[in-house]
PDB file of C-alpha atoms and ligand atoms in Angstrom:
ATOM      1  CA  UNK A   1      63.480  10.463 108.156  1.00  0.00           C
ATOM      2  CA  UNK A   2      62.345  13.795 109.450  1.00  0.00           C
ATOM      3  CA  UNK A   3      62.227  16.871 107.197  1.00  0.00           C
ATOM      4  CA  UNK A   4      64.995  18.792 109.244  1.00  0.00           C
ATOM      5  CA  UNK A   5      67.635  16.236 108.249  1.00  0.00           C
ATOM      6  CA  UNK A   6      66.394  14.905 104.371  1.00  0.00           C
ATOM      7  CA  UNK A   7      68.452  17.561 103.055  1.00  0.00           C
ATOM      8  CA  UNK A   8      71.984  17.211 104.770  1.00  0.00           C
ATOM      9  CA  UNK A   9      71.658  12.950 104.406  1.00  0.00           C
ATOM     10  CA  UNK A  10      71.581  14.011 100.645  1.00  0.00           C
ATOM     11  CA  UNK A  11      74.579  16.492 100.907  1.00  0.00           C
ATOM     12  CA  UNK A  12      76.813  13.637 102.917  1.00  0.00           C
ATOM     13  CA  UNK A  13      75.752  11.187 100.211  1.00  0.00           C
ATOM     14  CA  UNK A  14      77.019  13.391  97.584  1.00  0.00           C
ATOM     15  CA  UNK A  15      79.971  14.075  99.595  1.00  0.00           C
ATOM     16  CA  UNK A  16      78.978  17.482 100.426  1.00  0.00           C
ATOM     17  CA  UNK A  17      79.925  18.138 104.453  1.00  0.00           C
ATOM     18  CA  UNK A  18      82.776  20.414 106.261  1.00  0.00           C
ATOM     19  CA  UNK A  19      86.008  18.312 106.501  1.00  0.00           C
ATOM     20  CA  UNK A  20      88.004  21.013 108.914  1.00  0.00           C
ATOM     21  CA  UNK A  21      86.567  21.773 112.460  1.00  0.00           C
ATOM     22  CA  UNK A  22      85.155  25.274 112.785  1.00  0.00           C
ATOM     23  CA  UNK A  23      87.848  27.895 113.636  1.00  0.00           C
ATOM     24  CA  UNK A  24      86.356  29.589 116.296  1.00  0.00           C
ATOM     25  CA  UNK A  25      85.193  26.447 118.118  1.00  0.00           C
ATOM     26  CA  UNK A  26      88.666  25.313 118.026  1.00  0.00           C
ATOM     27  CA  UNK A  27      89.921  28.517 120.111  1.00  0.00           C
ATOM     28  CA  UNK A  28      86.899  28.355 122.441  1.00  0.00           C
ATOM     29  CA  UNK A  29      87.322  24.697 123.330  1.00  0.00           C
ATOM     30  CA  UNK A  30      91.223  25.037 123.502  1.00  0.00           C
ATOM     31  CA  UNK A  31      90.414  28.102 126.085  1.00  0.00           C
ATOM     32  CA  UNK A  32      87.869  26.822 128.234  1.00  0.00           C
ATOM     33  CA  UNK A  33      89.429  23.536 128.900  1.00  0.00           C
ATOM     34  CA  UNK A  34      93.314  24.036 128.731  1.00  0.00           C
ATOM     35  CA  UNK A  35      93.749  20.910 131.246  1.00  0.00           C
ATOM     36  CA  UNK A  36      95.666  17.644 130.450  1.00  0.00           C
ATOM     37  CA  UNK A  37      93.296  15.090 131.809  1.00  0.00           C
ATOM     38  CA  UNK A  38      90.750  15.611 129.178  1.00  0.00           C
ATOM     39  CA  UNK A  39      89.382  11.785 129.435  1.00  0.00           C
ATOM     40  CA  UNK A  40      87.359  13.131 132.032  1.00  0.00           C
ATOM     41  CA  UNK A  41      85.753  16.056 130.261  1.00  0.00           C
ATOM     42  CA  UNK A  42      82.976  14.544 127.837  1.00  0.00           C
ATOM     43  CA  UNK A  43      82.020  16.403 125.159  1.00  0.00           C
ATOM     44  CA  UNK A  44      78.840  15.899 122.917  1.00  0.00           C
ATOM     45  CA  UNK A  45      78.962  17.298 119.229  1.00  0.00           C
ATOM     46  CA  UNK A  46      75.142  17.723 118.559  1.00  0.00           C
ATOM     47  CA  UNK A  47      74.598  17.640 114.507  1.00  0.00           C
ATOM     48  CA  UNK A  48      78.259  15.710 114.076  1.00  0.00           C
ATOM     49  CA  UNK A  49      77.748  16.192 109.950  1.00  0.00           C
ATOM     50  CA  UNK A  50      80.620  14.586 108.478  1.00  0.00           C
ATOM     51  CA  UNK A  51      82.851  14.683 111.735  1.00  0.00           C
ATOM     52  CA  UNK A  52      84.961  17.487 111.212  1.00  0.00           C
ATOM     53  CA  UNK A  53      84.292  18.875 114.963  1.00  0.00           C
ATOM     54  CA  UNK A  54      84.209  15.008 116.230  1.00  0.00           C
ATOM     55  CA  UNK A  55      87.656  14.314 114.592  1.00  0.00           C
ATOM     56  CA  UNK A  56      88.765  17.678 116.372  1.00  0.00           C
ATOM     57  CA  UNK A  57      87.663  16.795 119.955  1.00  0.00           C
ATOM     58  CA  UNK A  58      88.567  12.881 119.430  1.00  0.00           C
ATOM     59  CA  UNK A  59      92.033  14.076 118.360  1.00  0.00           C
ATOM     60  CA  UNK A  60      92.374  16.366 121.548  1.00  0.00           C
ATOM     61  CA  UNK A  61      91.526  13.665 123.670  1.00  0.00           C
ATOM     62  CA  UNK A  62      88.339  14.843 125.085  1.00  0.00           C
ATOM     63  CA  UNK A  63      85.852  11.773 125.974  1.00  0.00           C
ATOM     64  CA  UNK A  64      84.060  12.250 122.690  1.00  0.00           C
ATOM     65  CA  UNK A  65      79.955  11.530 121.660  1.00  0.00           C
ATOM     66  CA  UNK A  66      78.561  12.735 118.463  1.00  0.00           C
ATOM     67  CA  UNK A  67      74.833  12.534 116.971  1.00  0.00           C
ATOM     68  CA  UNK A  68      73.050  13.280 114.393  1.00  0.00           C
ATOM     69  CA  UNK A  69      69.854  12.556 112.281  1.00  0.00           C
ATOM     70  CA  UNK A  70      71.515  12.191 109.045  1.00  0.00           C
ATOM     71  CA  UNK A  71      72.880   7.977 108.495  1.00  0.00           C
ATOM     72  CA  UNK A  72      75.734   8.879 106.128  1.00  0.00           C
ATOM     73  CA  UNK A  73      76.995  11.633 107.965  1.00  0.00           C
ATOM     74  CA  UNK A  74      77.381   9.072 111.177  1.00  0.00           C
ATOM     75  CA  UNK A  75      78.848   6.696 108.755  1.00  0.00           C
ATOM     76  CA  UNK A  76      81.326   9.254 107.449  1.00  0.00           C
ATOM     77  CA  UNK A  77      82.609  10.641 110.666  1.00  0.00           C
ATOM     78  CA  UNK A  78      82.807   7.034 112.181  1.00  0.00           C
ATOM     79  CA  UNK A  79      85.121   5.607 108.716  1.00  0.00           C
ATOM     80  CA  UNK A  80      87.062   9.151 109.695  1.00  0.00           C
ATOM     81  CA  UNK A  81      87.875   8.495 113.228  1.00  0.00           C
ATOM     82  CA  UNK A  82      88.354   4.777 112.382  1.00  0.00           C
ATOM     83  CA  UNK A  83      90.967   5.674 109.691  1.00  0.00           C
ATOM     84  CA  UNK A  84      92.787   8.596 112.046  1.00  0.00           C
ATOM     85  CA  UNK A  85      92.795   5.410 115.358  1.00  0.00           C
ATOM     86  CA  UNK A  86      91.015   7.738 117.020  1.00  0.00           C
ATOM     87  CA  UNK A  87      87.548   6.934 119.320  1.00  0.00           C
ATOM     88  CA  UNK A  88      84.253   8.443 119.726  1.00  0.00           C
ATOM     89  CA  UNK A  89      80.635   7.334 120.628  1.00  0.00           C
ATOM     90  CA  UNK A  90      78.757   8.437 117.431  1.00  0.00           C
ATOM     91  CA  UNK A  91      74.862   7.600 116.811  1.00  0.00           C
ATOM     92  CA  UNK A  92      72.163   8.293 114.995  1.00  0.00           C
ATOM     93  CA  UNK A  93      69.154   9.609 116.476  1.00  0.00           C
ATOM     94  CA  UNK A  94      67.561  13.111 116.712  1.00  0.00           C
ATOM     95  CA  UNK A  95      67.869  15.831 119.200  1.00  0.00           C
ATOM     96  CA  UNK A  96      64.563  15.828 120.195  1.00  0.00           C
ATOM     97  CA  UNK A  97      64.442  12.727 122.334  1.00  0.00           C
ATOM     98  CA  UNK A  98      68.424  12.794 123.439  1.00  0.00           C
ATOM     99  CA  UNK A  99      69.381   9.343 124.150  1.00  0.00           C
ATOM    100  CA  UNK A 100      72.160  10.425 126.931  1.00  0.00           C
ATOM    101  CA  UNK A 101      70.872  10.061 130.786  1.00  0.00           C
ATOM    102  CA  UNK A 102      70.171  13.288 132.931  1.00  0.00           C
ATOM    103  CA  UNK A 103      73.888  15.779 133.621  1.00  0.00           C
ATOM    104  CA  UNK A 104      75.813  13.332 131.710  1.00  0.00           C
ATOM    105  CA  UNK A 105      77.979  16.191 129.635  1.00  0.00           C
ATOM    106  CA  UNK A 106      80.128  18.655 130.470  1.00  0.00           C
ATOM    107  CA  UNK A 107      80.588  20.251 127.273  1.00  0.00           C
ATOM    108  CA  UNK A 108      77.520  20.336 123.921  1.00  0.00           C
ATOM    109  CA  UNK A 109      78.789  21.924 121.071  1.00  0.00           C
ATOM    110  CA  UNK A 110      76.487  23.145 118.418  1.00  0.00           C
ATOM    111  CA  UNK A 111      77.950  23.891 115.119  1.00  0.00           C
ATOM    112  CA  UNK A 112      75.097  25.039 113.052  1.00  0.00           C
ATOM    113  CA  UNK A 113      72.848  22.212 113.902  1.00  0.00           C
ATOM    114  CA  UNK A 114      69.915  23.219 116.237  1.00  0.00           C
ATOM    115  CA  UNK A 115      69.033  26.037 113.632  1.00  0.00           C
ATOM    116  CA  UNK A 116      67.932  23.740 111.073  1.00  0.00           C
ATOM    117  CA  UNK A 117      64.980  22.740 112.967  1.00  0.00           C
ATOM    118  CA  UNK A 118      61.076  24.623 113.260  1.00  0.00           C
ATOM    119  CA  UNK A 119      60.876  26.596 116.050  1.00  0.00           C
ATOM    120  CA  UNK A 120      58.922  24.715 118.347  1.00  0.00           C
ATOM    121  CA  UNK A 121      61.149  21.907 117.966  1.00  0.00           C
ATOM    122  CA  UNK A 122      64.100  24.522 118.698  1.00  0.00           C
ATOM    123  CA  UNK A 123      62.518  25.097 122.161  1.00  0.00           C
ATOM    124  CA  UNK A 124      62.371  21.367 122.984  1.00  0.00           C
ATOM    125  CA  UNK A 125      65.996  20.640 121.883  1.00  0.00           C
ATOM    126  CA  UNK A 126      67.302  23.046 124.198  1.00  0.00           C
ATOM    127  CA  UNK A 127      65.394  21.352 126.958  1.00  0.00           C
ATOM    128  CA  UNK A 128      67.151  18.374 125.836  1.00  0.00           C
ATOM    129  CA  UNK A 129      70.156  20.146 126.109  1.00  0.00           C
ATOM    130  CA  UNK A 130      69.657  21.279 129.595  1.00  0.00           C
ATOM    131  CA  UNK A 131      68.272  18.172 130.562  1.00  0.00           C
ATOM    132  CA  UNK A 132      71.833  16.317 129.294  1.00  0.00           C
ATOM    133  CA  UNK A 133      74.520  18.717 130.889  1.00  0.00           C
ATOM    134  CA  UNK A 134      76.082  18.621 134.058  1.00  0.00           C
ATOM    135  CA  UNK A 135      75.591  21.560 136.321  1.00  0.00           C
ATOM    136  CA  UNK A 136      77.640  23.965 135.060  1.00  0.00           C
ATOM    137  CA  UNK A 137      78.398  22.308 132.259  1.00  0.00           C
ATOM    138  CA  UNK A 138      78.494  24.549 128.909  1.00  0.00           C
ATOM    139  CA  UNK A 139      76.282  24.699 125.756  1.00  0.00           C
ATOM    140  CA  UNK A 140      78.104  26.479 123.218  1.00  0.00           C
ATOM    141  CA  UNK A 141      76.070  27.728 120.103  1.00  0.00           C
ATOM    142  CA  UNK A 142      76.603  28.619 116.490  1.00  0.00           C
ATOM    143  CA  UNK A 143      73.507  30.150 115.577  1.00  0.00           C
ATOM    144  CA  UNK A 144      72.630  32.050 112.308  1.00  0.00           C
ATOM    145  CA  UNK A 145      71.444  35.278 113.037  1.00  0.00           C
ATOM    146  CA  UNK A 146      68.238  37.955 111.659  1.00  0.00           C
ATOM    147  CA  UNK A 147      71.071  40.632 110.393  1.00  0.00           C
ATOM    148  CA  UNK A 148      72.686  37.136 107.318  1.00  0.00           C
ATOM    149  CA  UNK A 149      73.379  38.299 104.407  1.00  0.00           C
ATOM    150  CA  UNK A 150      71.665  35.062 102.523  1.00  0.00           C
ATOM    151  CA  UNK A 151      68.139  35.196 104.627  1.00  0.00           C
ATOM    152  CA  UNK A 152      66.799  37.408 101.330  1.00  0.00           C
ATOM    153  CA  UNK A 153      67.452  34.105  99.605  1.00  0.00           C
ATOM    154  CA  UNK A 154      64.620  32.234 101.861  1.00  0.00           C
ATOM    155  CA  UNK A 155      60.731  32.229 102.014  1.00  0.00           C
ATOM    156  CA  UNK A 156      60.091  32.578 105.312  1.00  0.00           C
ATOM    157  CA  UNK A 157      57.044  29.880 106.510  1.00  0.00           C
ATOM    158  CA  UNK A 158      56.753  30.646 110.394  1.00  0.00           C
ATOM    159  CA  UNK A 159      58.435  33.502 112.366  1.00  0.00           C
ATOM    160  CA  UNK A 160      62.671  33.841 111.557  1.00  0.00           C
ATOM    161  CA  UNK A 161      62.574  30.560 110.008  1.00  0.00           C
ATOM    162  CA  UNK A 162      62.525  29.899 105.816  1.00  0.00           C
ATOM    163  CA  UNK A 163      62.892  27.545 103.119  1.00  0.00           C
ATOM    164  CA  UNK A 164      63.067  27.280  99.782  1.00  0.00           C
ATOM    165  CA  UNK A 165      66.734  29.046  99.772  1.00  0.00           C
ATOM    166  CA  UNK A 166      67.141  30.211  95.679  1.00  0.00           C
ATOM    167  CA  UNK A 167      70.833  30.883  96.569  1.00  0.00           C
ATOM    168  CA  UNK A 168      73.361  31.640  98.642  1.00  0.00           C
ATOM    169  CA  UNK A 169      75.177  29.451 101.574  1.00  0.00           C
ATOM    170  CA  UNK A 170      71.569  27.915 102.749  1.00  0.00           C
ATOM    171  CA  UNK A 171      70.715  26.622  98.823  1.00  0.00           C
ATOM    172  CA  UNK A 172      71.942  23.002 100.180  1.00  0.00           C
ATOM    173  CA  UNK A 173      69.997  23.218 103.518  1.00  0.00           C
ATOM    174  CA  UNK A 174      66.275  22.720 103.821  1.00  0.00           C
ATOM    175  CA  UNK A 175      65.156  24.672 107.523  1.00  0.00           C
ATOM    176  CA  UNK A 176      66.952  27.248 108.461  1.00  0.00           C
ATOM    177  CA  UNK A 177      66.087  29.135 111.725  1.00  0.00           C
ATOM    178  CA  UNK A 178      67.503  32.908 111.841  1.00  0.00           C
ATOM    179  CA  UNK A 179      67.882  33.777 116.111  1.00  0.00           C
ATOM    180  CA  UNK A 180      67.098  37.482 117.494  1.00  0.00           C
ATOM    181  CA  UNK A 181      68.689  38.031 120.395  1.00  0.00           C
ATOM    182  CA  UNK A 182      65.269  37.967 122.406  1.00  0.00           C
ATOM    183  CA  UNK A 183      64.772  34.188 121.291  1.00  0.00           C
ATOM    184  CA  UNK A 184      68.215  33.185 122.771  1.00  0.00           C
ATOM    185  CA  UNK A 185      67.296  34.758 126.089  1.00  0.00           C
ATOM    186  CA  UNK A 186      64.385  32.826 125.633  1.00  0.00           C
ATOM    187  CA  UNK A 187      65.739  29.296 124.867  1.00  0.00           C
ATOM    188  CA  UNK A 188      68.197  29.571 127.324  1.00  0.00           C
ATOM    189  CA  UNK A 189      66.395  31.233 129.988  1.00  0.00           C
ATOM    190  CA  UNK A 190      67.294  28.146 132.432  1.00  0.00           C
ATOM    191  CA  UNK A 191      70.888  28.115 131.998  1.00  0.00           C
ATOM    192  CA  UNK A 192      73.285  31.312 132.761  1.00  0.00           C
ATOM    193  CA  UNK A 193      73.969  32.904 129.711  1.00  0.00           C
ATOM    194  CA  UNK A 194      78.217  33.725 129.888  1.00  0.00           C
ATOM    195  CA  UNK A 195      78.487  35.098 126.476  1.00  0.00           C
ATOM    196  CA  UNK A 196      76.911  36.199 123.112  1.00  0.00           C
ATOM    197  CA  UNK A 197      78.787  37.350 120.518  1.00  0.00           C
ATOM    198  CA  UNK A 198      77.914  38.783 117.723  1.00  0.00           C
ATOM    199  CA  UNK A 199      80.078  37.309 114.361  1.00  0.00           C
ATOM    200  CA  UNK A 200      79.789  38.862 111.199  1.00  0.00           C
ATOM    201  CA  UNK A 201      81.655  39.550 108.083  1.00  0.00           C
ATOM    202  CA  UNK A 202      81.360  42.750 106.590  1.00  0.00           C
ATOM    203  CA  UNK A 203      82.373  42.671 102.514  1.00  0.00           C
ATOM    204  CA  UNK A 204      83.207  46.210 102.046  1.00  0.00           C
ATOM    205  CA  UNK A 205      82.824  45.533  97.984  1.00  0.00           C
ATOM    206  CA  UNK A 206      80.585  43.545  96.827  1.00  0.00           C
ATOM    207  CA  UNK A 207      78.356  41.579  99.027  1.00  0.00           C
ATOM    208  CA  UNK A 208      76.654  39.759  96.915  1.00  0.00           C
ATOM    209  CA  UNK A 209      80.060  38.592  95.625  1.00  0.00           C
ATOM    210  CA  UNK A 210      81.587  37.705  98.803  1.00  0.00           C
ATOM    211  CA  UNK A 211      83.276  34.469  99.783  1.00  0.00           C
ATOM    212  CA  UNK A 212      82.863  34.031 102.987  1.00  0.00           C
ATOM    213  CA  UNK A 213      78.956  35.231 104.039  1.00  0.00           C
ATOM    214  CA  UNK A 214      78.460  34.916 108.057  1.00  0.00           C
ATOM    215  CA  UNK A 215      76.064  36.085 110.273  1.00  0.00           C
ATOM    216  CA  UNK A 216      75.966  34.534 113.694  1.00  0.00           C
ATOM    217  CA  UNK A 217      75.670  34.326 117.513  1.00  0.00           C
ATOM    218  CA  UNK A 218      78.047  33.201 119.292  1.00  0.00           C
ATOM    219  CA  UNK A 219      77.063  32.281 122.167  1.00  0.00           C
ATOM    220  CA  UNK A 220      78.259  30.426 125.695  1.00  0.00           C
ATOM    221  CA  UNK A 221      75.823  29.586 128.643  1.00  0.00           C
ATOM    222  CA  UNK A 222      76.025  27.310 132.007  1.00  0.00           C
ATOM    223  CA  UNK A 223      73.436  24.477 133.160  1.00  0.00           C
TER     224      UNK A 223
HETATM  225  C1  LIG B 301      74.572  22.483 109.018  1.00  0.00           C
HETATM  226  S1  LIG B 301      74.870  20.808 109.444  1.00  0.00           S
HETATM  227  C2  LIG B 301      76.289  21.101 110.512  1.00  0.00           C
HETATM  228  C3  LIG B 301      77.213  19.913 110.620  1.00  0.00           C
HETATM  229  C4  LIG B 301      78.466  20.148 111.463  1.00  0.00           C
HETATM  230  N1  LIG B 301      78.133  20.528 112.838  1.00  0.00           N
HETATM  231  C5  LIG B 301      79.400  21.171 110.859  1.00  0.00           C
HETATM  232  O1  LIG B 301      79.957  21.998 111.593  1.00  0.00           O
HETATM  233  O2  LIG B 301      79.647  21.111 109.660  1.00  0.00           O
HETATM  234  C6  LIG B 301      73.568  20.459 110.612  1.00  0.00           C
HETATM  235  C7  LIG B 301      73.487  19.005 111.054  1.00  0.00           C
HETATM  236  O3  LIG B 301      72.528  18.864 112.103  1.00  0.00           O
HETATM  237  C8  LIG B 301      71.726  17.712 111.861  1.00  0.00           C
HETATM  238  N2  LIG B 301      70.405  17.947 112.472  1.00  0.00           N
HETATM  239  C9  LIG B 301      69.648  19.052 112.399  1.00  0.00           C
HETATM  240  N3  LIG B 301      68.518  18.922 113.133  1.00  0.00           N
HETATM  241  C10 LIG B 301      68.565  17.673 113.679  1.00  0.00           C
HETATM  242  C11 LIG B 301      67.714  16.961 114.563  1.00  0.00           C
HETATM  243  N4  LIG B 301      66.568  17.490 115.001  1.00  0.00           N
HETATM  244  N5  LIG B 301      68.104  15.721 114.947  1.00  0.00           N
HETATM  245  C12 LIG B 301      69.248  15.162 114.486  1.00  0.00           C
HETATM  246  N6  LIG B 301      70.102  15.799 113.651  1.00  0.00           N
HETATM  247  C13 LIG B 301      69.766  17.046 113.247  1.00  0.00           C
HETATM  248  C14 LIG B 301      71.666  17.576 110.353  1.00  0.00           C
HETATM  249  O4  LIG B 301      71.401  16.251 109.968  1.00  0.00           O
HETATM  250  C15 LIG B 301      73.040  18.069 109.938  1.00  0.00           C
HETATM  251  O5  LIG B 301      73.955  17.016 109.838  1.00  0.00           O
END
């Protein structure tokens, strides 16, 4: 098993994944396809975890794939969807070498996956990416951002991207790639970019004692 994924198959086999889809994915997906026929609209969740955005799109009735690297989490989000009736194509396999045919997708969804991954690697999974969607089908991105809170936490090996997180929300992760806004223009420099947003929570106490610790791009763009 590759280095980028060690670390979360040991999270899911201590039970440590997100059970709840991710709120804001849940509003974007709900917005850009309010239709009733979503059969037709397939959807790949790239980095599935433990399912939580799978169960989400399964249980809206999109045509639903989900991959990832890590065994367990495949196994978990499959027993999920299993025990809710619901369906889904989930594998295991690694983004690098997609195994989906040329503009099979009109939706990828990345909740906090491609960032876990060295940079060159980065730059070939979004060719994947491309290489997967329809035309005009959308890649929507969760990616961690320089200005987070925990990157302080890190030792940072090649440009933006560190290890060795002491604490903070990374201490469970292994890579974790931190995007300027120049390398998103960059990776996505074939596709139209609709959107970047920038998310962050600002604690106006303590930081260091804050709950919730989020710094990320948001960010929408057409094959
Ligand atoms: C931070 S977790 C996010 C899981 C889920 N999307 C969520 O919202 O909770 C990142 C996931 O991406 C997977 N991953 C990262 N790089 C990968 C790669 N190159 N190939 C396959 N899976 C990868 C990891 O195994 C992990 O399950």
């Amino acid at each position: 098993m590759e280095k980028e994924i060690e670390a979360w198959e040991r999270n899911y086999q201590k039970g440590r994944y997100n059970n709840w889809p991710y709120d804001i994915l849940v509003s974007l997906v709900m917005n850009l396809f309010a239709v009733k026929e979503r059969q037709q609209i397939k959807i790949l969740d790239l980095g599935c975890g433990g399912g939580n955005n799978t169960y989400f799109l399964a249980k809206e009735g999109f045509k639903t794939y989900a991959i990832d690297g890590a065994p367990k989490g495949v196994e978990i989000t499959k027993k999920r969807l299993k025990q809710e009736n619901l369906n889904a194509q989930c594998i295991v396999g690694n983004f690098k070498n997609l195994p989906y045919e040329n503009d099979f997708f009109n939706c990828i969804i990345d909740r906090a996956s491609i960032y876990c991954n060295i940079w060159k690697d980065i730059k070939l999974i979004f060719n994947e990416v491309y290489r997967v969607l329809k035309k005009e089908g959308i890649y929507i991105g969760f990616l961690p951002n320089l200005n987070h809170p925990d990157l302080i936490y890190g030792e940072e090996f090649e440009k933006n991207t560190y290890t060795n997180f002491k604490e903070g929300s990374y201490s469970h992760s292994d890579i974790a790639h931190f995007f300027s806004k120049d390398e998103i223009i960059d990776v996505l420099k074939d596709f139209m970019i609709e959107d970047i947003l920038e998310h962050k929570l600002n604690c106006i106490l303590d930081e260091k004692k804050s709950h919730l610790r989020l710094a990320e791009y948001i960010v929408m763009a057409r094959k």
